[in-house]
PDB file of C-alpha atoms in Angstrom:
ATOM      1  CA  UNK A   1       6.735  18.427 -68.836  1.00 48.00           C
ATOM      2  CA  UNK A   2       6.617  21.614 -66.791  1.00 43.00           C
ATOM      3  CA  UNK A   3       3.407  20.429 -65.114  1.00 43.00           C
ATOM      4  CA  UNK A   4       5.041  17.077 -64.301  1.00 40.00           C
ATOM      5  CA  UNK A   5       8.074  18.778 -62.699  1.00 41.00           C
ATOM      6  CA  UNK A   6       5.765  21.023 -60.696  1.00 41.00           C
ATOM      7  CA  UNK A   7       3.806  17.952 -59.524  1.00 38.00           C
ATOM      8  CA  UNK A   8       7.027  16.165 -58.450  1.00 40.00           C
ATOM      9  CA  UNK A   9       8.226  19.245 -56.571  1.00 44.00           C
ATOM     10  CA  UNK A  10       4.866  19.531 -54.801  1.00 40.00           C
ATOM     11  CA  UNK A  11       4.920  15.829 -53.875  1.00 43.00           C
ATOM     12  CA  UNK A  12       8.450  16.150 -52.452  1.00 41.00           C
ATOM     13  CA  UNK A  13       7.365  19.209 -50.468  1.00 42.00           C
ATOM     14  CA  UNK A  14       4.433  17.289 -48.976  1.00 36.00           C
ATOM     15  CA  UNK A  15       6.603  14.256 -48.151  1.00 41.00           C
ATOM     16  CA  UNK A  16       9.218  16.489 -46.516  1.00 43.00           C
ATOM     17  CA  UNK A  17       6.548  18.272 -44.518  1.00 42.00           C
ATOM     18  CA  UNK A  18       5.092  14.940 -43.387  1.00 41.00           C
ATOM     19  CA  UNK A  19       8.529  13.697 -42.372  1.00 39.00           C
ATOM     20  CA  UNK A  20       9.192  16.891 -40.429  1.00 40.00           C
ATOM     21  CA  UNK A  21       5.787  16.571 -38.790  1.00 34.00           C
ATOM     22  CA  UNK A  22       6.476  12.993 -37.734  1.00 40.00           C
ATOM     23  CA  UNK A  23       9.771  14.032 -36.187  1.00 37.00           C
ATOM     24  CA  UNK A  24       8.252  16.976 -34.377  1.00 41.00           C
ATOM     25  CA  UNK A  25       5.327  14.851 -33.158  1.00 48.00           C
ATOM     26  CA  UNK A  26       7.665  12.830 -30.915  1.00 59.00           C
ATOM     27  CA  UNK A  27       7.137  14.172 -27.386  1.00 57.00           C
ATOM     28  CA  UNK A  28      10.182  15.984 -26.087  1.00 59.00           C
ATOM     29  CA  UNK A  29      10.577  17.940 -22.873  1.00 58.00           C
ATOM     30  CA  UNK A  30      13.815  19.855 -22.607  1.00 51.00           C
ATOM     31  CA  UNK A  31      13.590  21.395 -19.187  1.00 60.00           C
ATOM     32  CA  UNK A  32      15.451  24.218 -17.539  1.00 62.00           C
ATOM     33  CA  UNK A  33      18.598  23.070 -15.787  1.00 81.00           C
ATOM     34  CA  UNK A  34      17.658  22.013 -12.254  1.00 89.00           C
ATOM     35  CA  UNK A  35      19.965  22.912  -9.416  1.00 90.00           C
ATOM     36  CA  UNK A  36      21.803  20.229  -7.462  1.00 88.00           C
ATOM     37  CA  UNK A  37      20.535  20.197  -3.880  1.00 88.00           C
ATOM     38  CA  UNK A  38      21.372  18.334  -0.715  1.00 87.00           C
ATOM     39  CA  UNK A  39      18.701  16.725   1.440  1.00 90.00           C
ATOM     40  CA  UNK A  40      18.968  15.634   5.049  1.00 86.00           C
ATOM     41  CA  UNK A  41      15.913  13.937   6.511  1.00 84.00           C
ATOM     42  CA  UNK A  42      14.706  14.717   9.999  1.00 84.00           C
ATOM     43  CA  UNK A  43      14.764  11.991  12.617  1.00 87.00           C
ATOM     44  CA  UNK A  44      11.468  10.147  12.350  1.00 90.00           C
ATOM     45  CA  UNK A  45       9.953   6.964  13.794  1.00 90.00           C
ATOM     46  CA  UNK A  46       6.638   5.488  12.700  1.00 91.00           C
ATOM     47  CA  UNK A  47       4.287   5.201  15.692  1.00 89.00           C
ATOM     48  CA  UNK A  48       0.723   5.090  14.347  1.00 93.00           C
ATOM     49  CA  UNK A  49      -1.342   3.040  16.846  1.00 94.00           C
ATOM     50  CA  UNK A  50      -3.786   0.805  14.943  1.00 96.00           C
ATOM     51  CA  UNK A  51      -5.440  -0.436  18.123  1.00 94.00           C
ATOM     52  CA  UNK A  52      -7.112   2.993  18.338  1.00 95.00           C
ATOM     53  CA  UNK A  53      -8.251   3.142  14.708  1.00 96.00           C
ATOM     54  CA  UNK A  54     -11.393   1.494  13.342  1.00 96.00           C
ATOM     55  CA  UNK A  55     -11.568  -0.137   9.927  1.00 97.00           C
ATOM     56  CA  UNK A  56     -14.192   1.800   7.970  1.00 96.00           C
ATOM     57  CA  UNK A  57     -14.478  -0.421   4.884  1.00 97.00           C
ATOM     58  CA  UNK A  58     -12.715  -3.122   2.881  1.00 96.00           C
ATOM     59  CA  UNK A  59     -13.157  -3.186  -0.878  1.00 95.00           C
ATOM     60  CA  UNK A  60     -14.634  -6.229  -2.575  1.00 90.00           C
ATOM     61  CA  UNK A  61     -11.903  -8.445  -4.012  1.00 90.00           C
ATOM     62  CA  UNK A  62     -12.805 -10.058  -7.320  1.00 86.00           C
ATOM     63  CA  UNK A  63     -10.697 -12.845  -8.829  1.00 91.00           C
ATOM     64  CA  UNK A  64     -11.604 -16.141 -10.487  1.00 92.00           C
ATOM     65  CA  UNK A  65      -8.839 -18.051  -8.689  1.00 94.00           C
ATOM     66  CA  UNK A  66      -8.651 -16.470  -5.243  1.00 94.00           C
ATOM     67  CA  UNK A  67     -10.780 -15.525  -2.286  1.00 94.00           C
ATOM     68  CA  UNK A  68      -9.375 -12.989   0.160  1.00 95.00           C
ATOM     69  CA  UNK A  69     -10.798 -12.274   3.590  1.00 95.00           C
ATOM     70  CA  UNK A  70      -9.528  -9.366   5.675  1.00 96.00           C
ATOM     71  CA  UNK A  71      -8.669 -10.330   9.266  1.00 97.00           C
ATOM     72  CA  UNK A  72      -6.902  -7.523  11.112  1.00 96.00           C
ATOM     73  CA  UNK A  73      -4.269  -4.790  11.216  1.00 97.00           C
ATOM     74  CA  UNK A  74      -1.948  -4.691  14.187  1.00 95.00           C
ATOM     75  CA  UNK A  75       1.282  -3.046  15.196  1.00 95.00           C
ATOM     76  CA  UNK A  76       4.551  -4.895  15.410  1.00 92.00           C
ATOM     77  CA  UNK A  77       7.910  -3.429  16.394  1.00 87.00           C
ATOM     78  CA  UNK A  78       8.535  -0.218  14.389  1.00 81.00           C
ATOM     79  CA  UNK A  79       5.930  -1.229  11.831  1.00 88.00           C
ATOM     80  CA  UNK A  80       2.593  -2.968  11.260  1.00 95.00           C
ATOM     81  CA  UNK A  81       1.125  -6.082   9.665  1.00 96.00           C
ATOM     82  CA  UNK A  82      -2.072  -6.729   7.696  1.00 97.00           C
ATOM     83  CA  UNK A  83      -3.426 -10.240   8.189  1.00 97.00           C
ATOM     84  CA  UNK A  84      -5.486 -11.779   5.376  1.00 97.00           C
ATOM     85  CA  UNK A  85      -6.895 -15.221   4.712  1.00 96.00           C
ATOM     86  CA  UNK A  86      -6.194 -16.184   1.107  1.00 96.00           C
ATOM     87  CA  UNK A  87      -7.777 -19.270  -0.471  1.00 96.00           C
ATOM     88  CA  UNK A  88      -6.977 -20.826  -3.824  1.00 96.00           C
ATOM     89  CA  UNK A  89     -10.431 -21.711  -5.191  1.00 95.00           C
ATOM     90  CA  UNK A  90      -9.103 -22.940  -8.524  1.00 94.00           C
ATOM     91  CA  UNK A  91      -8.303 -26.521  -9.544  1.00 93.00           C
ATOM     92  CA  UNK A  92      -4.601 -25.872 -10.110  1.00 91.00           C
ATOM     93  CA  UNK A  93      -1.588 -24.880  -8.028  1.00 92.00           C
ATOM     94  CA  UNK A  94      -0.859 -21.141  -7.888  1.00 93.00           C
ATOM     95  CA  UNK A  95       2.248 -19.295  -6.744  1.00 93.00           C
ATOM     96  CA  UNK A  96       1.462 -15.920  -5.101  1.00 95.00           C
ATOM     97  CA  UNK A  97       3.709 -12.914  -4.577  1.00 93.00           C
ATOM     98  CA  UNK A  98       3.089  -9.430  -3.165  1.00 94.00           C
ATOM     99  CA  UNK A  99       2.809  -6.916  -5.990  1.00 91.00           C
ATOM    100  CA  UNK A 100       1.737  -3.255  -5.683  1.00 90.00           C
ATOM    101  CA  UNK A 101       1.334  -2.186  -2.059  1.00 95.00           C
ATOM    102  CA  UNK A 102       0.910   1.386  -0.818  1.00 96.00           C
ATOM    103  CA  UNK A 103      -0.082   3.478   2.181  1.00 96.00           C
ATOM    104  CA  UNK A 104      -2.142   6.525   1.203  1.00 96.00           C
ATOM    105  CA  UNK A 105      -0.499   6.347  -2.204  1.00 96.00           C
ATOM    106  CA  UNK A 106       3.072   6.009  -0.887  1.00 96.00           C
ATOM    107  CA  UNK A 107       4.569   2.845  -2.352  1.00 95.00           C
ATOM    108  CA  UNK A 108       5.822   0.388   0.250  1.00 93.00           C
ATOM    109  CA  UNK A 109       7.939  -2.710  -0.229  1.00 89.00           C
ATOM    110  CA  UNK A 110       6.154  -5.771   1.175  1.00 93.00           C
ATOM    111  CA  UNK A 111       7.443  -9.354   1.259  1.00 88.00           C
ATOM    112  CA  UNK A 112       4.945 -12.143   0.675  1.00 93.00           C
ATOM    113  CA  UNK A 113       5.368 -15.393  -1.266  1.00 94.00           C
ATOM    114  CA  UNK A 114       3.267 -18.537  -1.051  1.00 95.00           C
ATOM    115  CA  UNK A 115       2.517 -21.578  -3.175  1.00 95.00           C
ATOM    116  CA  UNK A 116      -1.072 -22.751  -2.730  1.00 95.00           C
ATOM    117  CA  UNK A 117      -2.446 -26.086  -3.862  1.00 95.00           C
ATOM    118  CA  UNK A 118      -6.029 -26.263  -5.166  1.00 95.00           C
ATOM    119  CA  UNK A 119      -8.526 -25.340  -2.427  1.00 96.00           C
ATOM    120  CA  UNK A 120      -5.703 -24.588   0.021  1.00 97.00           C
ATOM    121  CA  UNK A 121      -5.809 -21.509   2.290  1.00 97.00           C
ATOM    122  CA  UNK A 122      -3.082 -19.384   3.851  1.00 97.00           C
ATOM    123  CA  UNK A 123      -3.148 -17.038   6.836  1.00 97.00           C
ATOM    124  CA  UNK A 124      -1.093 -14.410   5.050  1.00 97.00           C
ATOM    125  CA  UNK A 125       0.909 -11.669   6.772  1.00 96.00           C
ATOM    126  CA  UNK A 126       1.704  -8.509   4.799  1.00 96.00           C
ATOM    127  CA  UNK A 127       4.331  -6.589   6.762  1.00 94.00           C
ATOM    128  CA  UNK A 128       4.825  -2.907   5.917  1.00 93.00           C
ATOM    129  CA  UNK A 129       8.423  -2.262   6.947  1.00 86.00           C
ATOM    130  CA  UNK A 130       9.609   0.805   8.788  1.00 86.00           C
ATOM    131  CA  UNK A 131      12.227   1.709   6.135  1.00 85.00           C
ATOM    132  CA  UNK A 132       9.596   3.029   3.712  1.00 88.00           C
ATOM    133  CA  UNK A 133       7.315   4.265   6.505  1.00 91.00           C
ATOM    134  CA  UNK A 134      10.079   6.385   8.017  1.00 92.00           C
ATOM    135  CA  UNK A 135      11.495   7.506   4.668  1.00 91.00           C
ATOM    136  CA  UNK A 136       8.127   9.004   3.748  1.00 94.00           C
ATOM    137  CA  UNK A 137       7.579  10.232   7.344  1.00 94.00           C
ATOM    138  CA  UNK A 138       4.124   8.662   7.582  1.00 94.00           C
ATOM    139  CA  UNK A 139       2.399   9.692  10.801  1.00 93.00           C
ATOM    140  CA  UNK A 140      -1.195   8.540  10.309  1.00 94.00           C
ATOM    141  CA  UNK A 141      -2.676   6.030   7.880  1.00 96.00           C
ATOM    142  CA  UNK A 142      -6.030   6.343   6.126  1.00 96.00           C
ATOM    143  CA  UNK A 143      -5.870   3.833   3.248  1.00 97.00           C
ATOM    144  CA  UNK A 144      -3.865   0.651   2.670  1.00 97.00           C
ATOM    145  CA  UNK A 145      -3.628  -0.848  -0.814  1.00 96.00           C
ATOM    146  CA  UNK A 146      -2.564  -4.472  -1.325  1.00 96.00           C
ATOM    147  CA  UNK A 147      -2.151  -6.234  -4.650  1.00 92.00           C
ATOM    148  CA  UNK A 148      -1.062  -9.804  -5.289  1.00 93.00           C
ATOM    149  CA  UNK A 149       0.363 -11.283  -8.475  1.00 92.00           C
ATOM    150  CA  UNK A 150      -0.275 -14.917  -9.289  1.00 92.00           C
ATOM    151  CA  UNK A 151       1.867 -17.302 -11.313  1.00 88.00           C
ATOM    152  CA  UNK A 152       0.428 -20.487 -12.763  1.00 80.00           C
ATOM    153  CA  UNK A 153       3.545 -22.061 -14.260  1.00 71.00           C
ATOM    154  CA  UNK A 154       7.091 -22.750 -13.107  1.00 69.00           C
ATOM    155  CA  UNK A 155       8.801 -20.563 -15.720  1.00 65.00           C
ATOM    156  CA  UNK A 156       6.837 -17.425 -14.675  1.00 63.00           C
ATOM    157  CA  UNK A 157       5.489 -16.843 -18.181  1.00 64.00           C
ATOM    158  CA  UNK A 158       1.995 -16.135 -16.783  1.00 71.00           C
ATOM    159  CA  UNK A 159       2.601 -13.352 -14.267  1.00 77.00           C
ATOM    160  CA  UNK A 160      -0.945 -12.089 -13.658  1.00 86.00           C
ATOM    161  CA  UNK A 161      -1.856  -9.031 -11.603  1.00 86.00           C
ATOM    162  CA  UNK A 162      -4.957  -9.461  -9.464  1.00 88.00           C
ATOM    163  CA  UNK A 163      -7.585  -7.016  -8.309  1.00 89.00           C
ATOM    164  CA  UNK A 164      -6.387  -4.517  -5.701  1.00 92.00           C
ATOM    165  CA  UNK A 165      -7.636  -4.723  -2.126  1.00 95.00           C
ATOM    166  CA  UNK A 166      -8.281  -1.362  -0.421  1.00 96.00           C
ATOM    167  CA  UNK A 167      -8.579  -1.135   3.367  1.00 97.00           C
ATOM    168  CA  UNK A 168     -10.038   2.214   4.436  1.00 97.00           C
ATOM    169  CA  UNK A 169      -9.552   3.361   8.014  1.00 97.00           C
ATOM    170  CA  UNK A 170     -11.504   5.840  10.088  1.00 96.00           C
ATOM    171  CA  UNK A 171      -8.468   8.085  10.238  1.00 95.00           C
ATOM    172  CA  UNK A 172      -6.882  11.037   8.427  1.00 94.00           C
ATOM    173  CA  UNK A 173      -3.748  10.517   6.331  1.00 94.00           C
ATOM    174  CA  UNK A 174      -0.775  12.513   7.529  1.00 92.00           C
ATOM    175  CA  UNK A 175       2.893  12.732   6.587  1.00 93.00           C
ATOM    176  CA  UNK A 176       5.672  15.053   7.718  1.00 91.00           C
ATOM    177  CA  UNK A 177       7.295  14.824   4.286  1.00 91.00           C
ATOM    178  CA  UNK A 178       6.209  18.086   2.645  1.00 90.00           C
ATOM    179  CA  UNK A 179       7.352  17.005  -0.799  1.00 92.00           C
ATOM    180  CA  UNK A 180       5.481  19.824  -2.537  1.00 90.00           C
ATOM    181  CA  UNK A 181       7.993  22.205  -0.949  1.00 91.00           C
ATOM    182  CA  UNK A 182      10.710  20.738  -3.177  1.00 94.00           C
ATOM    183  CA  UNK A 183      11.548  22.203  -6.587  1.00 94.00           C
ATOM    184  CA  UNK A 184       8.974  20.987  -9.156  1.00 94.00           C
ATOM    185  CA  UNK A 185      10.926  20.141 -12.332  1.00 93.00           C
ATOM    186  CA  UNK A 186       8.280  18.235 -14.331  1.00 93.00           C
ATOM    187  CA  UNK A 187       4.492  18.645 -14.375  1.00 94.00           C
ATOM    188  CA  UNK A 188       2.865  17.022 -17.405  1.00 92.00           C
ATOM    189  CA  UNK A 189       0.557  14.070 -18.176  1.00 94.00           C
ATOM    190  CA  UNK A 190      -0.646  13.928 -14.540  1.00 97.00           C
ATOM    191  CA  UNK A 191       2.930  13.162 -13.467  1.00 97.00           C
ATOM    192  CA  UNK A 192       4.984  15.367 -11.171  1.00 96.00           C
ATOM    193  CA  UNK A 193       8.715  15.138 -10.450  1.00 95.00           C
ATOM    194  CA  UNK A 194      10.256  17.055  -7.565  1.00 96.00           C
ATOM    195  CA  UNK A 195      13.970  17.699  -7.132  1.00 95.00           C
ATOM    196  CA  UNK A 196      15.047  16.630  -3.623  1.00 94.00           C
ATOM    197  CA  UNK A 197      18.847  16.362  -3.757  1.00 90.00           C
ATOM    198  CA  UNK A 198      21.753  14.216  -2.626  1.00 87.00           C
ATOM    199  CA  UNK A 199      20.864  12.037   0.341  1.00 87.00           C
ATOM    200  CA  UNK A 200      23.061  13.190   3.218  1.00 82.00           C
ATOM    201  CA  UNK A 201      21.864  10.252   5.319  1.00 77.00           C
ATOM    202  CA  UNK A 202      24.230   8.079   3.295  1.00 65.00           C
ATOM    203  CA  UNK A 203      27.212   8.745   5.534  1.00 58.00           C
ATOM    204  CA  UNK A 204      29.648   6.631   3.507  1.00 56.00           C
ATOM    205  CA  UNK A 205      29.235   8.695   0.343  1.00 57.00           C
ATOM    206  CA  UNK A 206      26.868  11.657   0.627  1.00 56.00           C
ATOM    207  CA  UNK A 207      27.103  12.280  -3.122  1.00 63.00           C
ATOM    208  CA  UNK A 208      26.270   8.680  -4.042  1.00 74.00           C
ATOM    209  CA  UNK A 209      22.465   8.757  -3.886  1.00 82.00           C
ATOM    210  CA  UNK A 210      20.403  11.462  -5.628  1.00 87.00           C
ATOM    211  CA  UNK A 211      16.691  11.571  -4.771  1.00 92.00           C
ATOM    212  CA  UNK A 212      13.652  12.617  -6.787  1.00 95.00           C
ATOM    213  CA  UNK A 213      10.093  12.552  -5.495  1.00 96.00           C
ATOM    214  CA  UNK A 214       7.804  11.216  -8.229  1.00 97.00           C
ATOM    215  CA  UNK A 215       4.011  11.351  -8.160  1.00 97.00           C
ATOM    216  CA  UNK A 216       1.857   9.468 -10.685  1.00 98.00           C
ATOM    217  CA  UNK A 217      -1.626  11.003 -10.551  1.00 97.00           C
ATOM    218  CA  UNK A 218      -2.741   9.332 -13.774  1.00 96.00           C
ATOM    219  CA  UNK A 219      -5.095   6.358 -14.088  1.00 95.00           C
ATOM    220  CA  UNK A 220      -2.461   4.121 -15.687  1.00 95.00           C
ATOM    221  CA  UNK A 221       0.775   2.528 -14.538  1.00 95.00           C
ATOM    222  CA  UNK A 222       3.988   4.071 -15.860  1.00 97.00           C
ATOM    223  CA  UNK A 223       7.683   3.285 -16.202  1.00 95.00           C
ATOM    224  CA  UNK A 224      10.364   5.988 -16.067  1.00 94.00           C
ATOM    225  CA  UNK A 225      13.668   4.668 -17.386  1.00 90.00           C
ATOM    226  CA  UNK A 226      16.855   5.969 -18.949  1.00 82.00           C
ATOM    227  CA  UNK A 227      16.764   6.898 -22.648  1.00 75.00           C
ATOM    228  CA  UNK A 228      20.515   7.307 -22.770  1.00 64.00           C
ATOM    229  CA  UNK A 229      22.779   6.272 -19.941  1.00 56.00           C
ATOM    230  CA  UNK A 230      23.313   9.102 -17.499  1.00 58.00           C
ATOM    231  CA  UNK A 231      26.466  11.192 -17.634  1.00 63.00           C
ATOM    232  CA  UNK A 232      28.300  12.405 -14.566  1.00 65.00           C
ATOM    233  CA  UNK A 233      30.738  15.120 -15.615  1.00 62.00           C
ATOM    234  CA  UNK A 234      33.601  13.678 -17.683  1.00 50.00           C
ATOM    235  CA  UNK A 235      35.262  11.216 -15.341  1.00 48.00           C
ATOM    236  CA  UNK A 236      32.522   8.996 -13.902  1.00 53.00           C
ATOM    237  CA  UNK A 237      30.909   5.955 -15.471  1.00 54.00           C
ATOM    238  CA  UNK A 238      27.256   6.035 -16.585  1.00 53.00           C
ATOM    239  CA  UNK A 239      24.429   5.072 -14.227  1.00 68.00           C
ATOM    240  CA  UNK A 240      21.097   3.328 -14.735  1.00 73.00           C
ATOM    241  CA  UNK A 241      17.595   3.702 -13.302  1.00 83.00           C
ATOM    242  CA  UNK A 242      14.144   2.232 -13.915  1.00 88.00           C
ATOM    243  CA  UNK A 243      11.137   3.378 -11.857  1.00 93.00           C
ATOM    244  CA  UNK A 244       7.676   1.779 -11.850  1.00 95.00           C
ATOM    245  CA  UNK A 245       4.552   3.531 -10.570  1.00 96.00           C
ATOM    246  CA  UNK A 246       1.043   2.039 -10.431  1.00 94.00           C
ATOM    247  CA  UNK A 247      -1.848   4.504 -10.883  1.00 95.00           C
ATOM    248  CA  UNK A 248      -2.257   7.134  -8.162  1.00 96.00           C
ATOM    249  CA  UNK A 249       0.991   6.311  -6.344  1.00 96.00           C
ATOM    250  CA  UNK A 250       4.101   8.222  -5.306  1.00 97.00           C
ATOM    251  CA  UNK A 251       7.443   7.731  -3.613  1.00 95.00           C
ATOM    252  CA  UNK A 252      11.017   8.920  -3.166  1.00 95.00           C
ATOM    253  CA  UNK A 253      13.040   7.482  -6.067  1.00 93.00           C
ATOM    254  CA  UNK A 254      16.792   7.021  -5.921  1.00 89.00           C
ATOM    255  CA  UNK A 255      19.446   7.442  -8.602  1.00 85.00           C
ATOM    256  CA  UNK A 256      22.668   5.740  -7.493  1.00 80.00           C
ATOM    257  CA  UNK A 257      26.083   6.709  -8.827  1.00 74.00           C
ATOM    258  CA  UNK A 258      27.909   3.384  -8.589  1.00 64.00           C
ATOM    259  CA  UNK A 259      31.302   4.744  -9.595  1.00 56.00           C
ATOM    260  CA  UNK A 260      31.134   7.748  -7.308  1.00 54.00           C
ATOM    261  CA  UNK A 261      34.466   8.893  -5.844  1.00 57.00           C
ATOM    262  CA  UNK A 262      33.744   9.971  -2.268  1.00 55.00           C
ATOM    263  CA  UNK A 263      36.630  12.432  -2.309  1.00 58.00           C
ATOM    264  CA  UNK A 264      35.179  14.426  -5.198  1.00 64.00           C
ATOM    265  CA  UNK A 265      31.899  16.352  -5.140  1.00 68.00           C
ATOM    266  CA  UNK A 266      29.644  15.905  -8.170  1.00 75.00           C
ATOM    267  CA  UNK A 267      29.033  19.295  -9.732  1.00 78.00           C
ATOM    268  CA  UNK A 268      26.842  18.194 -12.677  1.00 81.00           C
ATOM    269  CA  UNK A 269      25.043  15.214 -14.182  1.00 82.00           C
ATOM    270  CA  UNK A 270      22.577  14.620 -17.004  1.00 82.00           C
ATOM    271  CA  UNK A 271      19.478  12.440 -17.355  1.00 82.00           C
ATOM    272  CA  UNK A 272      17.574  11.583 -20.535  1.00 83.00           C
ATOM    273  CA  UNK A 273      14.593   9.369 -19.808  1.00 88.00           C
ATOM    274  CA  UNK A 274      11.485   7.830 -21.312  1.00 90.00           C
ATOM    275  CA  UNK A 275       8.072   7.729 -19.678  1.00 94.00           C
ATOM    276  CA  UNK A 276       6.119   4.724 -20.989  1.00 95.00           C
ATOM    277  CA  UNK A 277       2.909   2.942 -20.105  1.00 95.00           C
ATOM    278  CA  UNK A 278       2.695  -0.825 -19.501  1.00 89.00           C
ATOM    279  CA  UNK A 279       2.143  -1.468 -23.219  1.00 91.00           C
ATOM    280  CA  UNK A 280       5.414   0.371 -23.939  1.00 91.00           C
ATOM    281  CA  UNK A 281       3.611   3.323 -25.515  1.00 94.00           C
ATOM    282  CA  UNK A 282       5.717   6.461 -25.244  1.00 93.00           C
ATOM    283  CA  UNK A 283       4.160   9.142 -23.045  1.00 93.00           C
ATOM    284  CA  UNK A 284       7.016  11.648 -22.885  1.00 92.00           C
ATOM    285  CA  UNK A 285      10.773  12.145 -23.052  1.00 89.00           C
ATOM    286  CA  UNK A 286      12.597  13.936 -20.265  1.00 88.00           C
ATOM    287  CA  UNK A 287      15.886  15.783 -20.486  1.00 85.00           C
ATOM    288  CA  UNK A 288      17.524  17.002 -17.284  1.00 86.00           C
ATOM    289  CA  UNK A 289      20.894  18.595 -16.708  1.00 85.00           C
ATOM    290  CA  UNK A 290      21.576  19.077 -12.999  1.00 86.00           C
ATOM    291  CA  UNK A 291      24.257  21.611 -12.052  1.00 85.00           C
ATOM    292  CA  UNK A 292      25.445  23.218  -8.859  1.00 82.00           C
TER     293      UNK A 292
END
């Protein structure tokens, strides 16, 4: 009987240890409390002249449904456009939409949508707008990345990412945004998060928009989203954010306080967030408490 009791006690000890181990195995990063900053961007206007820059190489695009031929890059007012010829070589109709696009790793919003019938071609224009160019203070461009997603049904159940097209220029990348000068508050898993501060360019409510610079140097796409809804002191409503980063990309990311009272300065707020990959595997958990 004594041996049996000893065995049960040992088994419970092992089970408890395993349970504790499983709990402690969950990644958790409780960081020091970052300081609340304010950030005011310098006046900047994108003026890179593509007529003076040669195209060094264009990567081979491989897709069973599409052929893409690079045509040209040219300046338009305050921005530039990449012209491509896209042909649907399949035997079914495909709906195309711009997906991941970046300039030297800086993510850039690009509008492109087109429905192509079988064997139909499109002279596609991918316009890189000045909002993102100026926000990231891009002076010179060295590499342009374009990715297209294709949809083969009307209910968007087959949203398929295609191969990425890389256009390499005979030029050196340059940006006036020295983001590494900002306070580094997370540096794990090939991901860096820099603390920029409240965007003072938002004249209507300078405490409405808090900015982080996020850099994904890993070889997989990631999502950074709220674990628990953010808390702004005791009086404001929660806020929400969800950031997506393809591999080897970066950008200024914004957290908006939708219930912000412009007459009251925010002196503290908290963020608890997940970092996940595209398969929803947990990479890390972040815990920030920003205070003045």
